[in-house]
XYZ file of C-alpha atoms in Angstrom:
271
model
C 119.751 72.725 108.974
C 116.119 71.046 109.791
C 115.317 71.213 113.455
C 112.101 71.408 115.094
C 111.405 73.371 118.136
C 112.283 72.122 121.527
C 109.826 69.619 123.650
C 107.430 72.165 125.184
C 108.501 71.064 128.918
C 110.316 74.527 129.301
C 108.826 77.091 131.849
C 106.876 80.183 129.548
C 109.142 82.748 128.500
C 108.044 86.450 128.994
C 106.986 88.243 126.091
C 108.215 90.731 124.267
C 106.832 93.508 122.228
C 109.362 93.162 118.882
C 107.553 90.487 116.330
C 110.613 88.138 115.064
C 111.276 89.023 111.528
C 111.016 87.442 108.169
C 114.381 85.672 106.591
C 114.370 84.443 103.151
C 113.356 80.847 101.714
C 116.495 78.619 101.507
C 116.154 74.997 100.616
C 113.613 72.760 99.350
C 110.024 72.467 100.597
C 109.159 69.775 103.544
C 107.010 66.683 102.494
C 103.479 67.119 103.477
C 101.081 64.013 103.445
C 98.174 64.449 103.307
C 98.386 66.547 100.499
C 95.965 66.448 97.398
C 98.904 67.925 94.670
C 99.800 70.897 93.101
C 96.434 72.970 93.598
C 95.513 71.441 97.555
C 96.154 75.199 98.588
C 93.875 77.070 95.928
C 92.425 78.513 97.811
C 92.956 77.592 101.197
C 91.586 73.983 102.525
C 89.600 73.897 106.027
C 88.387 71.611 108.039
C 84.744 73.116 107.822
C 85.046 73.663 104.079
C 86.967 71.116 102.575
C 85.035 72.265 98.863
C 87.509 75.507 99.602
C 90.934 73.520 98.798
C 89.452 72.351 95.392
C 90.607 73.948 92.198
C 87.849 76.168 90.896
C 86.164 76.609 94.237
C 84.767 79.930 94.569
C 86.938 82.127 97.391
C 84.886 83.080 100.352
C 85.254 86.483 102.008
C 87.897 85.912 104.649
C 86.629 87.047 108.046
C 83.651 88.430 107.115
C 82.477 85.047 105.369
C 83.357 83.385 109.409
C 81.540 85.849 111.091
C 78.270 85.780 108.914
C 78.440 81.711 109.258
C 78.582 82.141 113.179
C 82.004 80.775 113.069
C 82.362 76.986 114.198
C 81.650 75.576 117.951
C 83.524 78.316 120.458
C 81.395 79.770 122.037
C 82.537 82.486 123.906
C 82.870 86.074 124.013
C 85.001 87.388 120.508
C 88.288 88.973 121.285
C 88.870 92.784 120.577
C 91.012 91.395 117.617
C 88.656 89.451 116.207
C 85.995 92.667 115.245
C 89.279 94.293 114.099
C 90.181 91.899 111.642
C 86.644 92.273 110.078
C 86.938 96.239 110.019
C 90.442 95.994 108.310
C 89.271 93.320 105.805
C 86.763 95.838 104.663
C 88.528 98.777 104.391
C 91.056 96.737 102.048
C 88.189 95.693 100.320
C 87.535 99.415 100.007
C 90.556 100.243 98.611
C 91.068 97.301 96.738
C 88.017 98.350 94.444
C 89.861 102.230 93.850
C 92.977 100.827 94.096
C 95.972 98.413 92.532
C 96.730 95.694 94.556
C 100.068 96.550 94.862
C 99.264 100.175 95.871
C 101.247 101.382 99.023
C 98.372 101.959 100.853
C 96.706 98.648 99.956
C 99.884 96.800 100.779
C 100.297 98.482 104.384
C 96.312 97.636 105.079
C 97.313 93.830 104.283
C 100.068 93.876 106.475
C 98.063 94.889 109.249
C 95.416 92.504 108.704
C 97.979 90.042 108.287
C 99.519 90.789 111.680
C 95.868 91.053 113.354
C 95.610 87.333 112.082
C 98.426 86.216 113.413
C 98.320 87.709 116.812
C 94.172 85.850 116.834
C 95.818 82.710 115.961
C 98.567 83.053 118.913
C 96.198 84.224 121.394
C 92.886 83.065 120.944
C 93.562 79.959 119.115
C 90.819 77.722 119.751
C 88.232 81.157 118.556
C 90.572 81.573 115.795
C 90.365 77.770 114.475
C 86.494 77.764 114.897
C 86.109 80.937 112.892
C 88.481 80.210 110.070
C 91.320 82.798 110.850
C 94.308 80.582 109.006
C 92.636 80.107 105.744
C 91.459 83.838 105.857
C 94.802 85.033 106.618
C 96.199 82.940 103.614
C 93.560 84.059 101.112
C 93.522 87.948 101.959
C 97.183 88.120 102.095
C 98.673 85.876 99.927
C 96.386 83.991 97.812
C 94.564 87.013 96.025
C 98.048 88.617 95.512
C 99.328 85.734 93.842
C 96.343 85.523 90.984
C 96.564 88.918 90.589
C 100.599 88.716 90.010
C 100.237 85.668 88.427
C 97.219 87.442 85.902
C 99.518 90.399 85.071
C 102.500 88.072 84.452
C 100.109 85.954 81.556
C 99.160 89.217 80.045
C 103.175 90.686 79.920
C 104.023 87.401 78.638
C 101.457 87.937 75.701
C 102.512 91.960 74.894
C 106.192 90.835 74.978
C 105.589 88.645 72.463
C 103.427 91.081 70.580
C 99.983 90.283 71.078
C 97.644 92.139 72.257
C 96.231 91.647 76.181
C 95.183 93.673 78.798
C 97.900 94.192 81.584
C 95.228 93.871 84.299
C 93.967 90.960 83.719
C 90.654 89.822 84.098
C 89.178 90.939 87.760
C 92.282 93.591 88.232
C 90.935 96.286 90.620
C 91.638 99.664 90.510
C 92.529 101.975 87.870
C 93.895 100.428 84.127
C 97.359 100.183 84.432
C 98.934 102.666 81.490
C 99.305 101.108 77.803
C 103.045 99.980 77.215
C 103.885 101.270 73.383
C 106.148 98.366 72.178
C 107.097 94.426 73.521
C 110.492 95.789 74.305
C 108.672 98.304 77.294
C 106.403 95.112 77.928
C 109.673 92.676 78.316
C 110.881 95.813 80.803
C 107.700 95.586 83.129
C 107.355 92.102 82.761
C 111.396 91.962 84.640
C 109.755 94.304 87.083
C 106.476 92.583 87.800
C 108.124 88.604 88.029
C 111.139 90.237 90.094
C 107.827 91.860 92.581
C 105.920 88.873 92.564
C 109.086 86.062 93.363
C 109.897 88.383 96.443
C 106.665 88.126 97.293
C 106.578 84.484 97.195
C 109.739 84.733 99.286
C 107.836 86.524 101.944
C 105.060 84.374 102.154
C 107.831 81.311 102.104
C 109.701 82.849 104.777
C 106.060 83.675 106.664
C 104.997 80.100 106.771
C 108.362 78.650 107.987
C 108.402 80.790 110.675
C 104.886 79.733 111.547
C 105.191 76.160 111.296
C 108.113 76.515 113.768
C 106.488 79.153 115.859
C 103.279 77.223 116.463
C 105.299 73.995 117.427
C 106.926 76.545 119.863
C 103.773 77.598 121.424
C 101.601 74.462 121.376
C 104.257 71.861 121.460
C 106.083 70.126 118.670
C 103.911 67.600 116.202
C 107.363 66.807 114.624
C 107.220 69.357 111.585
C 110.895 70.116 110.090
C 111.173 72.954 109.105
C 115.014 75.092 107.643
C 114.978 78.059 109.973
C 117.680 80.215 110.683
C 119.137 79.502 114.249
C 119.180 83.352 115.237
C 115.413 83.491 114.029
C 114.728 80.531 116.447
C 116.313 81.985 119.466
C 114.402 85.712 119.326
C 111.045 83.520 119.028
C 112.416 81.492 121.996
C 113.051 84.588 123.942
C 110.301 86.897 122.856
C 107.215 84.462 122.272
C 105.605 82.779 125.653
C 104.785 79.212 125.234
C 101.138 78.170 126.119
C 100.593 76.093 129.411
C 97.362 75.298 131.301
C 94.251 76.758 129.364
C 95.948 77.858 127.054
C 97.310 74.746 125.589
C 96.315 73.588 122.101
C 96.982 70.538 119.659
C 98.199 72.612 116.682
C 98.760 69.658 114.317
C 96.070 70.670 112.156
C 97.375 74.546 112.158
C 101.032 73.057 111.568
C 99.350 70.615 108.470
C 97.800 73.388 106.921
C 100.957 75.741 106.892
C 103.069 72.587 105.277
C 100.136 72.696 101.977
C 100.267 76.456 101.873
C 104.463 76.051 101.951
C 104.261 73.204 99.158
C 101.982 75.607 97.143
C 104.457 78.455 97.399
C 107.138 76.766 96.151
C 105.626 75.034 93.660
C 104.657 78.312 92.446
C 108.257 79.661 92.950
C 110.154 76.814 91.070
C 110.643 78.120 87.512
């Protein structure tokens, strides 16, 4: 069912410590206009960078690439959060250079970051919009995933059919990845890798639904639809405070940007 969070006349609700949880993508992906096609999330659009959401646009660096630009007009003290997002981006860039990407290790650093982003963007939201947090979030934890899967995946595809590739990919990190011996062991870990990198794009689906719903919940509603499961709204109605007073924000833009991000993922999901 599409519903969109309530009007945000309701008295804040106390928080709680347990983060809702993710549920899996059902249905089709909510229009988003606005949109410039297929590629308007590669690699994440910004207000401040709008050369960033144009296909063949060189990445930036995620936090790191905010904080060296100053950020945008907040000024203000930065939150605690804020210098711990920039240590954890580096020490996944760390690992990311000794590393697979889909190392345990590497995967529990992007989680954290991941949840360091979101908890900027839901309590320091204005400092979080002028320094870039969203598109940061979405090209550290998703985007640079997805061309990684999405490199492996091309290079299966080839060995399967009996030509010769490298697994890695161009740019892979990390160690090589060990040489499969026929297309039949390539068709094996090409099952494995697609079967990884669709529940990944499930994640990030089911991360972005909850967002656009959880921001409207927050910072009022800017009428985004959005198919979330009823129980899922209810624990972000009784663990997540709304804003009032100073804290109050217009998240359209935040709420906009999530909708291109979802219309990427599924895009990228459809077979």
């Amino acid at each position: 069912m599409l519903r969109a969070p309530p009007s945000p006349t309701a008295a804040p609700l106390p928080a709680a410590g347990r983060p809702p949880p993710l549920t899996p993508y059902r249905g089709t992906a909510p229009p988003v206009s606005g949109s410039t096609g297929p590629g308007s999330a590669h690699p994440g659009p910004s207000a401040s960078n709008p050369a960033a959401g144009r296909p063949g646009a060189v990445p930036g660096t995620g936090a790191a690439a905010a904080a060296a630009a100053g950020g945008g007009p907040f000024r203000g003290p930065a939150p605690p959060l804020w210098d711990q997002a920039l240590e954890q981006e580096k020490r996944l860039r760390a690992e990311l250079r000794k590393k697979s990407f889909w190392d345990p290790e590497v995967r529990r650093l992007r989680g954290a970051l991941q949840g360091t982003y979101e908890a900027l963007v839901f309590g320091h939201y204005e400092y979080s919009t002028a320094h870039e947090v969203e598109p940061s979030l979405w090209k550290a934890v998703f985007y640079r995933p997805i061309e990684e899967f999405r490199s492996r995946v091309r290079a299966l595809e080839g060995l399967a059919k009996g030509a010769v590739a490298a697994v890695g990919g161009a740019g892979a990190a990390g160690a090589a990845p060990p040489p499969l011996s026929s297309p039949e062991e390539a068709r094996a870990q090409l099952a494995r890798t697609t079967g990884a990198y669709l529940r990944f794009l499930d994640e990030a689906l089911a991360f972005y639904r909850k967002t656009v719903w959880k921001l409207q919940w927050v910072y009022g509603s800017v009428g985004a639809l959005v198919d979330l499961d009823a129980a899922l709204q209810n624990e972000i109605q009784e663990c997540v405070p709304r804003a009032s007073g100073a804290r109050a924000a217009d998240a359209r833009q935040s709420v906009h940007r999530c909708l291109i991000y979802l219309g990427d993922l599924c895009r990228r999901a459809t077979p």
